[in-house]
Tab-separated table of C-alpha atoms and ligand atoms in Angstrom:
chain	number	residue	atom	x	y	z
A	378	PHE	CA	-254.357	35.929	210.119
A	379	SER	CA	-250.798	34.874	209.578
A	380	LYS	CA	-249.180	36.460	206.553
A	381	ARG	CA	-247.630	33.089	205.783
A	382	MET	CA	-251.045	31.706	204.853
A	383	GLY	CA	-251.005	34.070	201.890
A	384	PRO	CA	-253.877	35.691	200.052
A	385	ASN	CA	-255.078	32.468	198.416
A	386	MET	CA	-255.480	30.761	201.737
A	387	PHE	CA	-257.589	33.642	203.000
A	388	SER	CA	-259.896	33.703	200.019
A	389	PHE	CA	-260.347	29.935	200.221
A	390	TYR	CA	-261.414	30.269	203.845
A	391	GLU	CA	-263.775	33.088	203.002
A	392	GLN	CA	-265.307	31.204	200.115
A	393	SER	CA	-265.989	28.076	202.124
A	394	MET	CA	-267.687	30.157	204.804
A	395	ASN	CA	-269.878	31.739	202.184
A	396	ALA	CA	-270.804	28.360	200.761
A	397	ASP	CA	-272.018	27.225	204.190
A	398	ALA	CA	-273.929	30.433	204.783
A	399	LEU	CA	-275.443	30.245	201.329
A	400	LYS	CA	-276.553	26.651	201.785
A	401	ARG	CA	-278.135	27.572	205.092
A	402	MET	CA	-279.950	30.487	203.529
A	403	THR	CA	-281.225	28.343	200.659
A	404	ILE	CA	-282.510	25.732	203.108
A	405	GLU	CA	-284.136	28.418	205.228
A	406	ASN	CA	-285.916	29.986	202.253
A	407	HIS	CA	-287.278	26.663	201.037
A	408	LEU	CA	-288.193	25.663	204.584
A	409	ARG	CA	-290.464	28.703	204.841
A	410	GLN	CA	-292.637	27.303	202.026
A	411	ALA	CA	-292.342	23.622	202.918
A	412	LEU	CA	-295.434	23.275	205.119
A	413	GLY	CA	-297.695	25.140	202.710
A	414	ARG	CA	-296.433	23.119	199.767
A	415	GLY	CA	-296.976	19.825	201.583
A	416	GLU	CA	-293.321	18.831	201.288
A	417	PHE	CA	-293.121	17.081	204.648
A	418	ALA	CA	-293.864	13.451	205.402
A	419	LEU	CA	-293.449	11.235	208.425
A	420	HIS	CA	-291.673	7.931	208.413
A	421	TYR	CA	-292.130	5.489	211.261
A	422	GLN	CA	-289.421	3.285	212.731
A	423	PRO	CA	-290.784	0.231	214.588
A	424	GLN	CA	-289.561	-0.519	218.094
A	425	PHE	CA	-289.357	-4.159	219.155
A	426	ASP	CA	-289.744	-6.017	222.408
A	427	LEU	CA	-286.572	-8.095	222.806
A	428	VAL	CA	-288.326	-10.848	224.756
A	429	THR	CA	-291.393	-11.432	222.564
A	430	GLY	CA	-289.863	-10.172	219.312
A	431	GLU	CA	-293.035	-8.210	218.654
A	432	VAL	CA	-293.438	-4.608	217.604
A	433	CYS	CA	-294.357	-2.517	220.623
A	434	GLY	CA	-294.262	0.966	219.181
A	435	ALA	CA	-292.910	3.251	216.509
A	436	GLU	CA	-291.034	6.536	216.377
A	437	ALA	CA	-292.246	9.211	213.983
A	438	LEU	CA	-289.360	10.769	212.052
A	439	LEU	CA	-289.717	13.849	209.893
A	440	ARG	CA	-288.827	13.671	206.192
A	441	TRP	CA	-288.556	16.630	203.852
A	442	HIS	CA	-288.494	16.394	200.092
A	443	ASN	CA	-287.989	19.704	198.330
A	444	TRP	CA	-288.386	20.135	194.567
A	445	GLU	CA	-284.981	21.812	194.256
A	446	LEU	CA	-282.936	20.430	197.149
A	447	GLY	CA	-284.223	16.866	196.998
A	448	ASN	CA	-284.357	14.957	200.279
A	449	VAL	CA	-282.983	17.076	203.086
A	450	PRO	CA	-282.126	15.069	206.244
A	451	PRO	CA	-283.414	16.341	209.621
A	452	ILE	CA	-279.889	16.980	210.801
A	453	GLU	CA	-279.612	19.694	208.132
A	454	PHE	CA	-282.881	21.532	208.738
A	455	ILE	CA	-284.172	20.879	212.277
A	456	SER	CA	-281.580	23.155	213.914
A	457	ILE	CA	-282.388	25.911	211.400
A	458	ALA	CA	-286.113	25.526	212.122
A	459	GLU	CA	-285.313	25.681	215.842
A	460	GLU	CA	-283.305	28.878	215.482
A	461	ASN	CA	-285.836	30.778	213.386
A	462	GLY	CA	-288.886	29.527	215.292
A	463	MET	CA	-290.418	27.573	212.412
A	464	ILE	CA	-290.115	24.411	214.510
A	465	VAL	CA	-293.294	25.434	216.360
A	466	ALA	CA	-295.472	25.174	213.238
A	467	ILE	CA	-293.562	22.197	211.842
A	468	GLY	CA	-293.743	20.417	215.195
A	469	GLU	CA	-297.486	20.971	215.344
A	470	TRP	CA	-297.827	19.409	211.896
A	471	VAL	CA	-295.709	16.438	213.054
A	472	MET	CA	-297.833	15.963	216.193
A	473	ARG	CA	-301.124	16.170	214.274
A	474	THR	CA	-299.978	13.858	211.472
A	475	ALA	CA	-298.541	11.250	213.858
A	476	CYS	CA	-301.630	11.234	216.095
A	477	ARG	CA	-304.055	11.078	213.184
A	478	GLN	CA	-302.111	8.261	211.501
A	479	THR	CA	-301.887	6.281	214.729
A	480	ARG	CA	-305.609	6.618	215.301
A	481	THR	CA	-306.230	5.325	211.757
A	482	TRP	CA	-303.880	2.377	212.296
A	483	LEU	CA	-305.505	1.484	215.612
A	484	ASP	CA	-308.894	1.567	213.901
A	485	GLN	CA	-307.506	-0.820	211.279
A	486	GLY	CA	-306.452	-3.170	214.068
A	487	LEU	CA	-302.671	-2.688	213.863
A	488	PRO	CA	-301.159	-3.851	217.166
A	489	LEU	CA	-299.379	-0.574	217.980
A	490	GLN	CA	-298.914	0.200	221.645
A	491	ARG	CA	-297.535	3.677	221.212
A	492	ILE	CA	-296.258	6.356	218.881
A	493	ALA	CA	-293.163	8.352	219.844
A	494	VAL	CA	-292.932	11.964	218.682
A	495	ASN	CA	-289.749	14.052	218.922
A	496	VAL	CA	-290.230	17.478	220.476
A	497	SER	CA	-287.593	20.242	220.423
A	498	VAL	CA	-286.742	22.348	223.445
A	499	ASN	CA	-288.094	25.629	222.029
A	500	GLN	CA	-291.248	23.869	220.913
A	501	PHE	CA	-291.732	22.446	224.389
A	502	THR	CA	-291.263	25.767	226.138
A	503	HIS	CA	-293.522	27.620	223.677
A	504	THR	CA	-296.487	29.012	225.593
A	505	ASP	CA	-299.064	27.077	223.599
A	506	PHE	CA	-297.448	23.651	223.763
A	507	LEU	CA	-299.818	21.997	226.237
A	508	ASN	CA	-302.936	23.367	224.533
A	509	MET	CA	-301.584	22.335	221.149
A	510	VAL	CA	-301.130	18.728	222.297
A	511	LYS	CA	-304.466	18.672	224.075
A	512	SER	CA	-306.439	19.954	221.087
A	513	ILE	CA	-304.709	17.584	218.655
A	514	LEU	CA	-305.569	14.615	220.879
A	515	GLU	CA	-309.183	15.786	220.984
A	516	GLU	CA	-309.322	16.470	217.257
A	517	THR	CA	-307.831	13.086	216.299
A	518	THR	CA	-309.574	11.241	219.169
A	519	LEU	CA	-306.339	9.414	219.930
A	520	ASP	CA	-306.228	8.049	223.462
A	521	PRO	CA	-303.344	9.953	225.155
A	522	GLN	CA	-301.836	6.732	226.498
A	523	TYR	CA	-300.673	5.947	222.959
A	524	LEU	CA	-298.585	9.112	222.747
A	525	GLU	CA	-294.985	9.199	223.920
A	526	ILE	CA	-293.130	12.497	223.743
A	527	GLU	CA	-289.356	12.280	223.218
A	528	ILE	CA	-287.332	15.080	224.735
A	529	THR	CA	-283.592	15.422	225.192
A	530	GLU	CA	-281.641	15.942	228.380
A	531	SER	CA	-280.838	19.535	227.380
A	532	LEU	CA	-284.493	20.338	228.038
A	533	LEU	CA	-284.218	19.132	231.610
A	534	VAL	CA	-281.560	21.665	232.539
A	535	LYS	CA	-283.329	24.605	230.875
A	536	ASN	CA	-286.017	26.691	232.654
A	537	VAL	CA	-286.198	24.044	235.360
A	538	PRO	CA	-289.432	25.025	237.205
A	539	GLU	CA	-291.304	25.685	233.968
A	540	THR	CA	-290.298	22.451	232.228
A	541	THR	CA	-291.026	20.470	235.396
A	542	ASN	CA	-294.560	21.869	235.412
A	543	ILE	CA	-295.135	21.030	231.757
A	544	LEU	CA	-293.824	17.484	232.264
A	545	HIS	CA	-296.176	16.963	235.196
A	546	ALA	CA	-299.089	18.378	233.192
A	547	LEU	CA	-298.341	15.936	230.344
A	548	LYS	CA	-298.166	13.089	232.819
A	549	LYS	CA	-301.522	14.112	234.245
A	550	MET	CA	-302.958	13.919	230.740
A	551	ASN	CA	-301.710	10.315	230.609
A	552	ILE	CA	-299.045	11.045	228.002
A	553	ARG	CA	-295.716	9.202	228.264
A	554	ILE	CA	-292.334	10.856	228.315
A	555	ALA	CA	-289.069	9.419	227.018
A	556	ILE	CA	-285.564	10.839	227.295
A	557	ASP	CA	-283.925	10.629	223.871
A	558	ASP	CA	-280.173	10.198	223.286
A	559	PHE	CA	-279.809	9.352	226.962
A	560	GLY	CA	-276.272	9.542	228.300
A	561	THR	CA	-275.060	12.229	225.918
A	562	GLY	CA	-276.502	15.228	227.796
A	563	TYR	CA	-275.988	16.848	231.132
A	564	SER	CA	-278.974	15.946	233.267
A	565	SER	CA	-278.186	14.975	236.826
A	566	MET	CA	-279.563	11.977	238.659
A	567	SER	CA	-281.429	14.253	241.075
A	568	ARG	CA	-283.127	15.998	238.164
A	569	LEU	CA	-284.237	12.652	236.736
A	570	LYS	CA	-285.687	11.754	240.102
A	571	GLU	CA	-287.995	14.764	240.277
A	572	ILE	CA	-289.633	14.451	236.855
A	573	PRO	CA	-292.247	11.933	235.720
A	574	ILE	CA	-290.465	10.023	232.950
A	575	ASP	CA	-291.423	6.620	231.580
A	576	CYS	CA	-288.599	5.630	229.297
A	577	LEU	CA	-284.903	6.106	228.591
A	578	LYS	CA	-283.502	5.719	225.099
A	579	ILE	CA	-279.867	4.650	225.216
A	580	ASP	CA	-278.016	6.689	222.627
A	581	LYS	CA	-276.631	4.978	219.533
A	582	THR	CA	-273.056	5.982	220.351
A	583	PHE	CA	-273.059	3.606	223.357
A	584	VAL	CA	-274.669	0.832	221.320
A	585	ASP	CA	-271.981	1.325	218.663
A	586	GLY	CA	-269.357	0.945	221.368
A	587	ILE	CA	-270.543	-2.480	222.522
A	588	ALA	CA	-268.228	-4.264	220.070
A	589	ILE	CA	-265.328	-1.992	220.932
A	590	GLY	CA	-265.057	-2.856	224.574
A	591	LYS	CA	-265.632	-2.586	228.255
A	592	ARG	CA	-266.169	1.164	228.563
A	593	ASP	CA	-269.410	1.486	226.600
A	594	GLN	CA	-270.523	-1.913	227.846
A	595	SER	CA	-270.187	-0.672	231.424
A	596	ILE	CA	-272.097	2.501	230.649
A	597	ILE	CA	-274.962	0.511	229.127
A	598	THR	CA	-274.965	-1.927	232.026
A	599	ALA	CA	-275.167	1.009	234.442
A	600	ILE	CA	-277.993	2.680	232.508
A	601	ILE	CA	-279.927	-0.602	232.438
A	602	ALA	CA	-279.500	-1.066	236.180
A	603	MET	CA	-280.594	2.502	236.796
A	604	ALA	CA	-283.668	2.171	234.585
A	605	GLU	CA	-284.623	-1.005	236.384
A	606	GLY	CA	-284.192	0.613	239.788
A	607	MET	CA	-286.287	3.605	238.747
A	608	ASN	CA	-288.900	1.399	237.063
A	609	LEU	CA	-288.383	2.932	233.637
A	610	ARG	CA	-288.728	1.290	230.253
A	611	LEU	CA	-285.561	1.164	228.216
A	612	ILE	CA	-284.940	1.285	224.478
A	613	ALA	CA	-281.549	0.808	222.825
A	614	GLU	CA	-281.289	3.046	219.749
A	615	GLY	CA	-279.453	2.410	216.506
A	616	VAL	CA	-279.006	-1.345	216.871
A	617	GLU	CA	-277.263	-2.611	213.743
A	618	THR	CA	-275.627	-5.958	214.552
A	619	THR	CA	-276.606	-9.291	216.083
A	620	GLY	CA	-273.610	-8.952	218.413
A	621	GLN	CA	-275.210	-5.842	219.892
A	622	VAL	CA	-278.530	-7.671	220.289
A	623	ASP	CA	-276.855	-10.586	222.079
A	624	PHE	CA	-275.231	-8.219	224.550
A	625	LEU	CA	-278.454	-6.246	225.124
A	626	ARG	CA	-280.399	-9.458	225.637
A	627	VAL	CA	-277.970	-10.793	228.222
A	628	LYS	CA	-278.152	-7.458	230.045
A	629	GLN	CA	-281.963	-7.631	229.840
A	630	CYS	CA	-282.548	-4.455	227.901
A	631	GLN	CA	-286.289	-4.552	227.104
A	632	GLU	CA	-286.651	-2.862	223.756
A	633	VAL	CA	-284.642	-2.192	220.618
A	634	GLN	CA	-284.853	0.090	217.622
A	635	GLY	CA	-282.441	0.063	214.702
A	636	TYR	CA	-281.642	-0.780	211.093
A	637	LEU	CA	-281.055	-4.450	212.016
A	638	PHE	CA	-284.779	-4.767	212.735
A	639	SER	CA	-286.254	-2.093	210.500
A	640	LYS	CA	-285.387	1.239	208.941
A	641	PRO	CA	-287.889	4.090	209.280
A	642	LEU	CA	-290.811	3.184	206.983
A	643	SER	CA	-293.284	5.224	204.948
A	644	THR	CA	-296.962	4.950	205.926
A	645	GLN	CA	-297.529	2.433	203.150
A	646	GLN	CA	-294.469	0.390	204.105
A	647	VAL	CA	-295.712	0.224	207.705
A	648	GLU	CA	-298.971	-1.308	206.531
A	649	VAL	CA	-297.134	-3.885	204.371
A	650	PHE	CA	-294.825	-4.621	207.298
A	651	PHE	CA	-297.761	-5.383	209.607
A	652	GLN	CA	-299.579	-7.414	206.967
A	653	LYS	CA	-296.490	-9.611	206.599
A	654	ALA	CA	-296.067	-9.989	210.337
A	655	PHE	CA	-299.753	-10.849	210.627
A	656	SER	CA	-299.745	-13.497	207.887
A	657	LEU	CA	-296.548	-14.971	209.358
A	658	GLU	CA	-298.341	-15.298	212.689
A	659	LYS	CA	-301.322	-16.933	210.962
A	660	ASN	CA	-299.005	-19.399	209.200
A	661	LEU	CA	-297.369	-20.296	212.475
A	662	GLU	CA	-300.785	-20.838	214.031
A	663	ASN	CA	-301.812	-23.070	211.119
A	664	THR	CA	-298.628	-25.095	211.401
A	665	GLY	CA	-299.363	-25.452	215.080
A	666	ASP	CA	-302.827	-26.840	214.319
A	667	ASP	CA	-301.361	-29.664	212.219
A	668	VAL	CA	-299.221	-30.890	215.045
A	669	PRO	CA	-301.132	-33.401	217.187
B	1063	LIG	P1	-283.466	10.709	217.073
B	1063	LIG	O1	-284.768	11.156	217.608
B	1063	LIG	O2	-282.455	10.228	218.041
B	1063	LIG	O3	-283.827	9.607	215.987
B	1063	LIG	C1	-283.033	8.487	215.692
B	1063	LIG	C2	-282.264	8.695	214.410
B	1063	LIG	O4	-281.415	7.574	214.175
B	1063	LIG	C3	-283.126	8.803	213.155
B	1063	LIG	O5	-282.451	9.645	212.235
B	1063	LIG	C4	-283.137	7.357	212.655
B	1063	LIG	O6	-283.431	7.262	211.270
B	1063	LIG	C5	-281.712	6.982	212.928
B	1063	LIG	N1	-281.525	5.539	213.105
B	1063	LIG	C6	-282.363	4.616	213.611
B	1063	LIG	N2	-281.819	3.392	213.636
B	1063	LIG	C7	-280.575	3.532	213.138
B	1063	LIG	C8	-279.494	2.606	212.884
B	1063	LIG	O7	-279.572	1.413	213.165
B	1063	LIG	N3	-278.352	3.135	212.349
B	1063	LIG	C9	-278.231	4.465	212.040
B	1063	LIG	N4	-277.088	4.873	211.514
B	1063	LIG	N5	-279.225	5.358	212.256
B	1063	LIG	C10	-280.371	4.884	212.796
B	1063	LIG	P2	-283.190	10.826	211.457
B	1063	LIG	O8	-284.548	10.386	211.042
B	1063	LIG	O9	-282.245	11.310	210.419
B	1063	LIG	O10	-283.386	11.934	212.560
B	1063	LIG	C11	-282.299	12.561	213.163
B	1063	LIG	C12	-282.719	13.420	214.323
B	1063	LIG	O11	-283.528	14.515	213.881
B	1063	LIG	C13	-283.592	12.673	215.345
B	1063	LIG	O12	-282.776	11.891	216.219
B	1063	LIG	C14	-284.267	13.835	216.039
B	1063	LIG	O13	-283.412	14.408	216.986
B	1063	LIG	C15	-284.439	14.826	214.887
B	1063	LIG	N6	-285.836	14.708	214.375
B	1063	LIG	C16	-286.348	13.833	213.468
B	1063	LIG	N7	-287.676	14.038	213.294
B	1063	LIG	C17	-288.017	15.054	214.129
B	1063	LIG	C18	-289.249	15.742	214.423
B	1063	LIG	O14	-290.341	15.435	213.918
B	1063	LIG	N8	-289.180	16.769	215.320
B	1063	LIG	C19	-288.016	17.131	215.935
B	1063	LIG	N9	-288.036	18.159	216.804
B	1063	LIG	N10	-286.837	16.500	215.698
B	1063	LIG	C20	-286.836	15.472	214.812
B	1064	LIG	MG1	-286.035	10.398	218.918
B	1065	LIG	MG1	-282.026	9.423	219.673
B	1066	LIG	MG1	-281.131	12.845	218.363
């Protein structure tokens, strides 16, 4: 430390570090009780087919409401849960809740084609992961083809033989695999070639850049071409403007997800959303009948 910073400067630095550490500790302590207290919920963000305009799937996103901390966003607690291992139990709850809810919705006739569930690296490499997924699918009687597991590129470069085996085992079970935040990680093209993936999700940062200029546009164009060549589905994440949609449509990106179309919705909001879409469809059909 430079003497010129003076004693006040030092104590300010020290205090701010303590505040961060304290906040972390508070979150961690509350997190320990969160499952048992039923403080978690899942919200579901619809994904849309750009050609038909219809909902094709939804991504399950974890929400935590704590009595003292209020709503804590995933960005503030997921990494803590990953570091202390709690993500294994939390992730199992997420998987079970998402699968059970999807099964219920399918029984109610909601036209969902798939549910996407985020899975952390240390959850994925946990010894029981495959059995956990298998038994939840059995327990909820959800057909595995409805489940899409979202992993990030960082998983692909870690424990390569082991993760490759797990990915192939999931594929064999008829579960789909999507690469989340695609383009922000370090996976190589050759690595992508050797694993059984179904879908790439173009990260929001590239979508944000569409309005800014050629660089991000070129990256998206390249990712779209690659996905097409490899026969992968493609979802653009975090779509917020009609300008972005126009660009993605011209480039023939298949699917979109973002606030422009829908925010993540509570279970109840999802049902209202589908009811509205359904009655809209009915109205259109009725209008059609009147036309000779
Ligand atoms: P992600 O999987 O990439 O999820 C997309 C995030 O972008 C979500 O944030 C979603 O609410 C947000 N988003 C969607 N559309 C838009 C948009 O148009 N504009 C903006 N600004 N944001 C948009 P969320 O729910 O806060 O989740 C953040 C991250 O936390 C997720 O990123 C995922 O990595 C992680 N996460 C969330 N739920 C789970 C979970 O159940 N398990 C695990 N392991 N991670 C999760
Ligand atoms: Mg995701
Ligand atoms: Mg993402
Ligand atoms: Mg992410």
